[in-house]
Tab-separated table of N, CA and C and ligand atoms in Angstrom:
chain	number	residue	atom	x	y	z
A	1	UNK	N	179.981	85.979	19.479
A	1	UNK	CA	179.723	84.988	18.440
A	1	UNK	C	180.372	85.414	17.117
A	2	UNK	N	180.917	84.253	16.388
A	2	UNK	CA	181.265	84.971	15.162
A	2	UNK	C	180.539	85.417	14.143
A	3	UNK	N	180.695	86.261	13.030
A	3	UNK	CA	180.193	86.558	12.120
A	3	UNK	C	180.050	85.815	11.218
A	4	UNK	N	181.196	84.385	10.777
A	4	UNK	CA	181.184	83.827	9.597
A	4	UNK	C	180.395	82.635	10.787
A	5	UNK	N	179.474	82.233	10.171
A	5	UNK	CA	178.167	80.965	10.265
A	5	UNK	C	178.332	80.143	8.776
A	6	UNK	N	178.731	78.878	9.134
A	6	UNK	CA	178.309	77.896	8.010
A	6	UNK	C	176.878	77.140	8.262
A	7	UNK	N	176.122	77.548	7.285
A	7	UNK	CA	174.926	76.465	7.278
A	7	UNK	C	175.331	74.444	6.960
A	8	UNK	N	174.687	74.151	7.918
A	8	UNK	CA	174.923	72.835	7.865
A	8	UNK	C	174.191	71.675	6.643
A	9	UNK	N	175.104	71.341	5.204
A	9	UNK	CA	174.224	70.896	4.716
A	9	UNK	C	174.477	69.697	4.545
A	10	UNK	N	173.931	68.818	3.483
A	10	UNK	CA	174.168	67.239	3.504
A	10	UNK	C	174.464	67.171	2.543
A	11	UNK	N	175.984	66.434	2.525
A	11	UNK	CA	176.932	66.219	1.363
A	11	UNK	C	176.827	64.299	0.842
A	12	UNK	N	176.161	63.967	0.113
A	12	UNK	CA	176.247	62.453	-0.192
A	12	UNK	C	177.345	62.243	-1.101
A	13	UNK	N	177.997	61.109	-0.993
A	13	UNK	CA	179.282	61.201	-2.056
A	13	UNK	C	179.404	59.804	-1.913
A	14	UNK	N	179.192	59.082	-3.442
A	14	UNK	CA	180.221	57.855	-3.707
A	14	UNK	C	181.271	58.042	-4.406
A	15	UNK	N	181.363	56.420	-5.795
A	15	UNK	CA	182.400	56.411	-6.272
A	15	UNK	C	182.017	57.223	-7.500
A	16	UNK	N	180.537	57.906	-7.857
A	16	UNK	CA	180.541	58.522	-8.798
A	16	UNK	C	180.984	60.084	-8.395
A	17	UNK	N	180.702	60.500	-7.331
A	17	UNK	CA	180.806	62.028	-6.960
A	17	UNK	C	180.312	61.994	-5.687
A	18	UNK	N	179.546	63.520	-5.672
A	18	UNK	CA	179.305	64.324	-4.396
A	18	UNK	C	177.788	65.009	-4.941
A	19	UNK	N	177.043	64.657	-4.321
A	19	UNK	CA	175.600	65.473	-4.287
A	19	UNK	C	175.870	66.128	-3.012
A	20	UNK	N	175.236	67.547	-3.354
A	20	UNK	CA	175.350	68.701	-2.127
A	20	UNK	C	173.716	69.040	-2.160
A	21	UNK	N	172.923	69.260	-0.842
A	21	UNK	CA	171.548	68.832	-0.663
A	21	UNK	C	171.213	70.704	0.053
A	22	UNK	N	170.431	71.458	-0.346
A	22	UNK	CA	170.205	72.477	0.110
A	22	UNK	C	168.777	72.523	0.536
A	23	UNK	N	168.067	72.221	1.176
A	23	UNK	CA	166.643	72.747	1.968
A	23	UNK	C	166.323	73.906	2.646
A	24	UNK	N	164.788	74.142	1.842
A	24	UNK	CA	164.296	75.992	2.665
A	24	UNK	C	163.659	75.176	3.984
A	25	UNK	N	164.055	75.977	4.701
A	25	UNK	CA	163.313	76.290	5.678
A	25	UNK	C	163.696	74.750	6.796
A	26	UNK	N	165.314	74.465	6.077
A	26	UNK	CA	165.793	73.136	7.160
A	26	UNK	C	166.844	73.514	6.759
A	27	UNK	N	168.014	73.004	6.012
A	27	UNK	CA	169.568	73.392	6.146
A	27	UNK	C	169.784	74.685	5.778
A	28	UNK	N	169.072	75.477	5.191
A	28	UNK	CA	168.229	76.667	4.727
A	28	UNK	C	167.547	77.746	5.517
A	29	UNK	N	167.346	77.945	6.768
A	29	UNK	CA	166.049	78.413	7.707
A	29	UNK	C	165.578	79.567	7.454
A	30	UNK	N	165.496	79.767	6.013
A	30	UNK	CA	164.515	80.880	5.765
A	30	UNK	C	163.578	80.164	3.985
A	31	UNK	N	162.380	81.140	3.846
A	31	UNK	CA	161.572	80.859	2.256
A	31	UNK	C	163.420	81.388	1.486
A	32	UNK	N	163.094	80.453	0.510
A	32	UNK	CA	163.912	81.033	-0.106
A	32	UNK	C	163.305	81.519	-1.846
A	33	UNK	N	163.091	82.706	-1.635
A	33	UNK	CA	162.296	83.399	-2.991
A	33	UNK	C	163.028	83.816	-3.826
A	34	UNK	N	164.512	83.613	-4.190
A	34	UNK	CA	165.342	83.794	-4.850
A	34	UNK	C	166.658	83.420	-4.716
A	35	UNK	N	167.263	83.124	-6.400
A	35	UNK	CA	168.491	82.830	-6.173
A	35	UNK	C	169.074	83.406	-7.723
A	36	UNK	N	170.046	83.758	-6.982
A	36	UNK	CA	171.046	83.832	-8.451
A	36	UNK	C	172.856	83.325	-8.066
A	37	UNK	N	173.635	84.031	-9.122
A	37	UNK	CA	174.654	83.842	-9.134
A	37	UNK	C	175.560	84.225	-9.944
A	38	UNK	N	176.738	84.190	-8.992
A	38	UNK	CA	177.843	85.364	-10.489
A	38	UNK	C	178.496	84.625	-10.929
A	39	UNK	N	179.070	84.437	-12.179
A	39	UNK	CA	179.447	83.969	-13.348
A	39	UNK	C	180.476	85.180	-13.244
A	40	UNK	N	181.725	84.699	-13.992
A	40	UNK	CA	182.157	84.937	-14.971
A	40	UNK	C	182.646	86.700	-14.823
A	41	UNK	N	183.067	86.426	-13.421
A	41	UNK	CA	183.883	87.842	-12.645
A	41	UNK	C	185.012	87.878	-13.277
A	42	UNK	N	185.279	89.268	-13.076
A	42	UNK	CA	186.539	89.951	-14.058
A	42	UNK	C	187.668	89.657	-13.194
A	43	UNK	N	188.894	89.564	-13.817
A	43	UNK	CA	189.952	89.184	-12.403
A	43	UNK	C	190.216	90.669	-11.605
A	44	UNK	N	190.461	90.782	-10.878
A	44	UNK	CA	190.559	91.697	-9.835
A	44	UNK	C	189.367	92.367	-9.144
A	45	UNK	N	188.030	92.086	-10.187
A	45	UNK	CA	186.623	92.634	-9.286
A	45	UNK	C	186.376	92.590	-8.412
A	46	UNK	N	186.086	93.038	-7.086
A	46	UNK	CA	185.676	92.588	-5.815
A	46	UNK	C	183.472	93.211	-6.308
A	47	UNK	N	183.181	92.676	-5.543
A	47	UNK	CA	181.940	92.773	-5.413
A	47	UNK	C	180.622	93.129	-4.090
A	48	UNK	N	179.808	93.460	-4.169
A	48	UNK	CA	179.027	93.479	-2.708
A	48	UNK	C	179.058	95.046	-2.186
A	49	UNK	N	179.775	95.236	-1.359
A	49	UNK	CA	179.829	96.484	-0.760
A	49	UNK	C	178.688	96.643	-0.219
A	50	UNK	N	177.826	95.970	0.324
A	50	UNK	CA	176.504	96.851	0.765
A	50	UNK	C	176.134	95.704	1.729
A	51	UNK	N	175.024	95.911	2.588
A	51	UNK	CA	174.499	95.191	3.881
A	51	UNK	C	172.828	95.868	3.311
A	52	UNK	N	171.734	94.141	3.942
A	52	UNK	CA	170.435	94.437	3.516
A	52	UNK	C	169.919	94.712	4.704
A	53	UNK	N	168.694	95.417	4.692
A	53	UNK	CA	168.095	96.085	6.182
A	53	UNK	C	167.379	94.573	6.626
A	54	UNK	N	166.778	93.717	6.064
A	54	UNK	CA	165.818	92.540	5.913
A	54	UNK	C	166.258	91.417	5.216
A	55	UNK	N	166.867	91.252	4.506
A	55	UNK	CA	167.257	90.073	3.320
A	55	UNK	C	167.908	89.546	4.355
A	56	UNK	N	167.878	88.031	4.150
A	56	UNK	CA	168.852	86.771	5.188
A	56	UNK	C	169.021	85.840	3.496
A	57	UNK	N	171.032	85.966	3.629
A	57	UNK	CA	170.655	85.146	2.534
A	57	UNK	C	172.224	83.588	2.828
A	58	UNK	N	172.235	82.642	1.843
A	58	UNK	CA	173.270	82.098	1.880
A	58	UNK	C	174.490	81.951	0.472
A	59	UNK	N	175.292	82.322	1.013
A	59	UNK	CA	176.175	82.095	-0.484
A	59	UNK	C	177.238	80.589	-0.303
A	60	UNK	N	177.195	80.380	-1.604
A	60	UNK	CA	178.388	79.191	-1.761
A	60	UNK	C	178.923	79.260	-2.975
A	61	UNK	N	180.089	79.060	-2.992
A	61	UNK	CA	181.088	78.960	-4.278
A	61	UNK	C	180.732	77.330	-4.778
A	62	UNK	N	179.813	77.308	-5.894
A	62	UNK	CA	179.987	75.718	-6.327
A	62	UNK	C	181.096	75.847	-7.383
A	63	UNK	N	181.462	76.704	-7.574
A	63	UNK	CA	182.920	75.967	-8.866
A	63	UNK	C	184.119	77.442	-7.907
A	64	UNK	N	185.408	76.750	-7.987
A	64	UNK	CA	186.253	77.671	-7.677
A	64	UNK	C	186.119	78.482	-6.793
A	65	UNK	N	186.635	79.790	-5.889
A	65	UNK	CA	186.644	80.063	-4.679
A	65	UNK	C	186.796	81.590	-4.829
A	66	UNK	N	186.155	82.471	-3.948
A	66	UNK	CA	186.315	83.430	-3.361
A	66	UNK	C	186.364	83.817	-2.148
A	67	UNK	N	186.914	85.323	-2.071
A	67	UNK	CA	187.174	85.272	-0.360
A	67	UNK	C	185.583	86.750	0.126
A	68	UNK	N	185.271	85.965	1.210
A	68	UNK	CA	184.089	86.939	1.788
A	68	UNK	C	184.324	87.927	2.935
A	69	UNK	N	184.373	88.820	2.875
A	69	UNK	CA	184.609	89.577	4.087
A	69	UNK	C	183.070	90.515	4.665
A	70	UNK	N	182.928	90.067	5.777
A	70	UNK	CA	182.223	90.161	6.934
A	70	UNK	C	181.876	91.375	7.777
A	71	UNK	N	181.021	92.678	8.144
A	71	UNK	CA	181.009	92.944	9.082
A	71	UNK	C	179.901	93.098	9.668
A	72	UNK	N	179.701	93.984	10.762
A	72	UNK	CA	178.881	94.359	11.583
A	72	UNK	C	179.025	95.547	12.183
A	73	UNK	N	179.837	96.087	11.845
A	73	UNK	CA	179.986	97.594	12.101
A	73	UNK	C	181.272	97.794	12.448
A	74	UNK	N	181.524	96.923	13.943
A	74	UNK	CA	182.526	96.595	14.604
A	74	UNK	C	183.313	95.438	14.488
A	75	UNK	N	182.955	94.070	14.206
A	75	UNK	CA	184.149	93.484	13.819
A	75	UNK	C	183.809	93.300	12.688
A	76	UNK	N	184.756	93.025	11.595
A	76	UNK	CA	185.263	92.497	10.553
A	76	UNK	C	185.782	91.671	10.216
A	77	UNK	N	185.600	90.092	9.670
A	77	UNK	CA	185.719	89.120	9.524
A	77	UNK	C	186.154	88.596	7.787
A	78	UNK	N	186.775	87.614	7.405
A	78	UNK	CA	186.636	87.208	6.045
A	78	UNK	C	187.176	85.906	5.974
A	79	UNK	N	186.470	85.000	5.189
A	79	UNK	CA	186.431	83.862	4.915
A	79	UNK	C	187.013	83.102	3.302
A	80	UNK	N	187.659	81.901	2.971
A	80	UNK	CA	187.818	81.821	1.215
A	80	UNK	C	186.454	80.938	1.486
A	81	UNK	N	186.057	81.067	0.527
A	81	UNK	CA	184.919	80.158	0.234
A	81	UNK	C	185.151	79.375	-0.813
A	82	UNK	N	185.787	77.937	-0.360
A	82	UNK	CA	186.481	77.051	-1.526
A	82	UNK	C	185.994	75.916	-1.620
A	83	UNK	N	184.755	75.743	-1.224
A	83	UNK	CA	184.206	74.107	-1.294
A	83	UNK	C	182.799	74.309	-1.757
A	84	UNK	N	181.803	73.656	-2.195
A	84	UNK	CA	180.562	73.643	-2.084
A	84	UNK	C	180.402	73.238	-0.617
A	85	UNK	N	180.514	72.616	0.037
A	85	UNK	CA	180.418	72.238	1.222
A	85	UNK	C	180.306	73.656	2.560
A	86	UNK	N	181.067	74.574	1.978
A	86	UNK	CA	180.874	75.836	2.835
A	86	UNK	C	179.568	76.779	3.015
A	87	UNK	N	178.779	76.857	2.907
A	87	UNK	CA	177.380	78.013	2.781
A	87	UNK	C	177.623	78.354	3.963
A	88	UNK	N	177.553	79.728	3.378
A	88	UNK	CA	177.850	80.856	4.675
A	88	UNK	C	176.718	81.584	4.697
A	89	UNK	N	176.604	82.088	5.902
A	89	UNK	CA	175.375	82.825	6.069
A	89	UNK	C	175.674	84.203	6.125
A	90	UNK	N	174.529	84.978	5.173
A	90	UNK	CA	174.710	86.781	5.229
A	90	UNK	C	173.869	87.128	6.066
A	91	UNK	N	173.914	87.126	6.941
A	91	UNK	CA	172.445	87.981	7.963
A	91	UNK	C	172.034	89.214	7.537
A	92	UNK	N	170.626	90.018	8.009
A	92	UNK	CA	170.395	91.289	7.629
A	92	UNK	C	171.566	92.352	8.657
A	93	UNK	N	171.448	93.236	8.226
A	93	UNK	CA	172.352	94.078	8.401
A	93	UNK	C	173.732	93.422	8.721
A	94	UNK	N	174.008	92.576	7.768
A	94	UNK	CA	175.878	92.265	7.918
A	94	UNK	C	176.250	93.107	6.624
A	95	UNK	N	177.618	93.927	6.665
A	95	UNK	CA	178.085	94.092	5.324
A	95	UNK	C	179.243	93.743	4.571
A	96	UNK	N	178.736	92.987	3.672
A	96	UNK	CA	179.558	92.240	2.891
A	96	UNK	C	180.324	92.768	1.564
A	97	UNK	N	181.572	92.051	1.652
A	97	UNK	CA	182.028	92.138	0.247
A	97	UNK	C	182.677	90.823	-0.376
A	98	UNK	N	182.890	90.558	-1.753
A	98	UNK	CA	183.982	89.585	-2.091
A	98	UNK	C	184.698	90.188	-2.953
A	99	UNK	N	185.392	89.221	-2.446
A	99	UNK	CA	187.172	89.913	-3.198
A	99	UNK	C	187.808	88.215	-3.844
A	100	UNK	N	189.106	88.521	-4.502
A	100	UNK	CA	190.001	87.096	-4.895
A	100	UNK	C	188.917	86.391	-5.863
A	101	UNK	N	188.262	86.728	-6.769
A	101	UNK	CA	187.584	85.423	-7.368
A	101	UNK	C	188.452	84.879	-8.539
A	102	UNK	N	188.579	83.338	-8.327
A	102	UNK	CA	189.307	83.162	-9.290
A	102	UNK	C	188.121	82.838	-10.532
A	103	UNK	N	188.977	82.732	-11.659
A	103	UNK	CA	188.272	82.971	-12.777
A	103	UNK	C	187.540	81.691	-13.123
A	104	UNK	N	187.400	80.765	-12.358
A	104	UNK	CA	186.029	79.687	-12.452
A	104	UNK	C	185.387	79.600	-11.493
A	105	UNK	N	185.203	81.224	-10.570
A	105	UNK	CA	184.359	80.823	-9.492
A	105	UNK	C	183.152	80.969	-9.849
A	106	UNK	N	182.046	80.100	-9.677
A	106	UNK	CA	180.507	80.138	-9.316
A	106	UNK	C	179.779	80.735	-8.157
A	107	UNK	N	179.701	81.420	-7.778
A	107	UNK	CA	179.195	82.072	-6.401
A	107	UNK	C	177.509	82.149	-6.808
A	108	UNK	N	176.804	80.493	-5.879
A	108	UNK	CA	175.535	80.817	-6.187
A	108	UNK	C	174.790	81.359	-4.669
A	109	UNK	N	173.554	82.264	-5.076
A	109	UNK	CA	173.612	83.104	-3.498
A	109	UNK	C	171.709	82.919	-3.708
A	110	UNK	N	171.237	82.024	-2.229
A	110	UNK	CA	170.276	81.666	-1.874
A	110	UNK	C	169.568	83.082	-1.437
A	111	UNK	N	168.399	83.787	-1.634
A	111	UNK	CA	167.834	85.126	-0.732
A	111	UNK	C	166.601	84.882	-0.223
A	112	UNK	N	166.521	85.512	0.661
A	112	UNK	CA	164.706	85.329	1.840
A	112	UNK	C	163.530	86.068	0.722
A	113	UNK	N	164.259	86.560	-0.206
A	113	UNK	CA	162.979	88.050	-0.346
A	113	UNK	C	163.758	88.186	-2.218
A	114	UNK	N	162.317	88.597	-2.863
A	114	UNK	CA	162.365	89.087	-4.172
A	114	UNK	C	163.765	90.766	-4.255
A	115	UNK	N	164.113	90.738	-5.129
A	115	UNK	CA	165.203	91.893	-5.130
A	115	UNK	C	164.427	92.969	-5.232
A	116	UNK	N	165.410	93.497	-4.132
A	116	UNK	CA	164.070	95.502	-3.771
A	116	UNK	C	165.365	96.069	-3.100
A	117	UNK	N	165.592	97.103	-4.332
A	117	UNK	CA	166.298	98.142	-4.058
A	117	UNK	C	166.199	98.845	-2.623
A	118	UNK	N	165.300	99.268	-2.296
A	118	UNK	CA	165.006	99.836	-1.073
A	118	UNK	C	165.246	99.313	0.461
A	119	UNK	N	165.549	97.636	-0.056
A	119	UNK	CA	166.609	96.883	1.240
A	119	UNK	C	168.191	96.912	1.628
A	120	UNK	N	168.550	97.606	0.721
A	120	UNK	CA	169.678	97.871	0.886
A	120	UNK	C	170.421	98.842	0.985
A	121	UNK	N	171.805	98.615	2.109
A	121	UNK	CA	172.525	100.125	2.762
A	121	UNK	C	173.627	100.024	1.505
A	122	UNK	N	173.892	100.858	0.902
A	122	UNK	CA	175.145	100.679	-0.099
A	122	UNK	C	176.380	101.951	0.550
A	123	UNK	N	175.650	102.867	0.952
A	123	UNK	CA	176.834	103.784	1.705
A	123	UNK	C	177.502	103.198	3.270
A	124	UNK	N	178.959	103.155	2.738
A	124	UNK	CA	179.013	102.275	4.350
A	124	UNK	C	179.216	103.696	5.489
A	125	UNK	N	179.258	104.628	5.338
A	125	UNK	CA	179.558	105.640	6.398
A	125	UNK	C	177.841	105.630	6.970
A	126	UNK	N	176.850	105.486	6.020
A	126	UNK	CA	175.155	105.261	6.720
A	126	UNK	C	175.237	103.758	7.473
A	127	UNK	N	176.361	103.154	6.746
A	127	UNK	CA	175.865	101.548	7.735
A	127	UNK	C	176.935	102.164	9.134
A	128	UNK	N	177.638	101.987	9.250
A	128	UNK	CA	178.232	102.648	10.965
A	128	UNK	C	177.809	103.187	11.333
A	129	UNK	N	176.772	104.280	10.849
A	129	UNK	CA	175.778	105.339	11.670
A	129	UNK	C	174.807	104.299	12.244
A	130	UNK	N	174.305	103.048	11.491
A	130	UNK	CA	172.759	103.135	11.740
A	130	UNK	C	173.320	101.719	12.575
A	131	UNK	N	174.401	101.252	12.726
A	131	UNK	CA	175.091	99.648	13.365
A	131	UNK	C	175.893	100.482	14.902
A	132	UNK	N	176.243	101.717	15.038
A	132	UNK	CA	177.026	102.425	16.013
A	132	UNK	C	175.411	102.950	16.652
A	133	UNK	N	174.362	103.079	16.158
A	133	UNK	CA	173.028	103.780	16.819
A	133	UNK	C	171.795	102.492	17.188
A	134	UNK	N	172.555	101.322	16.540
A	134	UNK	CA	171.738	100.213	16.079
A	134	UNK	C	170.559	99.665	17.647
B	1	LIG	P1	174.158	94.052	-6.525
B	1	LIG	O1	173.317	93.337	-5.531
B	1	LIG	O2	174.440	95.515	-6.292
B	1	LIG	O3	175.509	93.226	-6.657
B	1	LIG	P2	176.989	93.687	-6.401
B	1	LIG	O4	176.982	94.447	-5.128
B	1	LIG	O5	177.766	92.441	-6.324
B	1	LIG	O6	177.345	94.514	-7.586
B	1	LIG	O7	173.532	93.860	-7.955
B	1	LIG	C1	174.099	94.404	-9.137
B	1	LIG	C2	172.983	94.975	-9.990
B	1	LIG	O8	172.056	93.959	-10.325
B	1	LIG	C3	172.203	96.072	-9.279
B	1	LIG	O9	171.892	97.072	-10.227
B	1	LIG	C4	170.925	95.395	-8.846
B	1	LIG	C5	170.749	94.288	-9.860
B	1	LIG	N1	170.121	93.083	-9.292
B	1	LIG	C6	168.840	92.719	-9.677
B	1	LIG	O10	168.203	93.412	-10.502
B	1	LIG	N2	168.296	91.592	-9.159
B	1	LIG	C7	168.948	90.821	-8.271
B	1	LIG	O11	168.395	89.787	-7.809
B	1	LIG	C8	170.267	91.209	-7.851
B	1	LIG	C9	171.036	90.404	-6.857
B	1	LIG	C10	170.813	92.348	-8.402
């Protein structure tokens, strides 16, 4: 199965625009107890580097695009994320990074769980230990 999962959401659009429709626990399938989002990335920043032991979360670029790269220990995957229409799913123990943001990207990121340091692998030589022993 692949790593990159788009959540399926509901895009309404007339002649004024596009409403993009996000639901917990339906286009959504987890509580969603948090959200934030990055603003206003430096050009060349990449971001992420780390995989959560528990957190299930979704990200989407609503303004401008970045690229997501994917793993699981063993494969490695990466995606641009250039539409609102895309929400991708981070599973627990996937480890992620983004890279390419252009300088009006919005990257807003849906999470299962309040922010707790203690969910997260940030050394990736401990994430191949504990995804190669998994
Ligand atoms: P982090 O998740 O490490 O983002 P990135 O890997 O893209 O740098 O978050 C950066 C810092 O912000 C880190 O010190 C943790 C803190 N933080 C919070 O306090 N609350 C949050 O909800 C998030 C996502 C991060």
């Amino acid at each position: 199965m692949s790593l990159v999962e788009f959540f399926k959401i509901q895009t309404l659009g007339d002649e004024r625009g596009l409403l993009h429709v996000l639901e917990e626990n339906k286009s959504i399938p987890f509580d969603i107890k948090r959200v934030y989002f990055l603003t206003a990335t430096a050009t060349g920043v990449s971001r992420g580097f780390h995989a959560h032991k528990q957190l299930e979360q979704a990200a989407v670029c609503l303004s401008g695009q970045c690229r997501m790269l994917l793993s699981d220990g063993c494969t490695t995957e990466s995606v641009v994320l250039d539409s609102p229409g895309k929400v991708i799913r981070i599973g627990k123990m996937v480890w992620h990074e983004m890279h390419d943001f252009s300088s009006d990207c919005v990257l807003l990121v849906l999470a299962s769980d309040y922010y707790d340091e203690h969910d997260y692998i940030r050394d990736h030589e401990k994430f191949l230990e504990i995804t190669a022993h998994g």
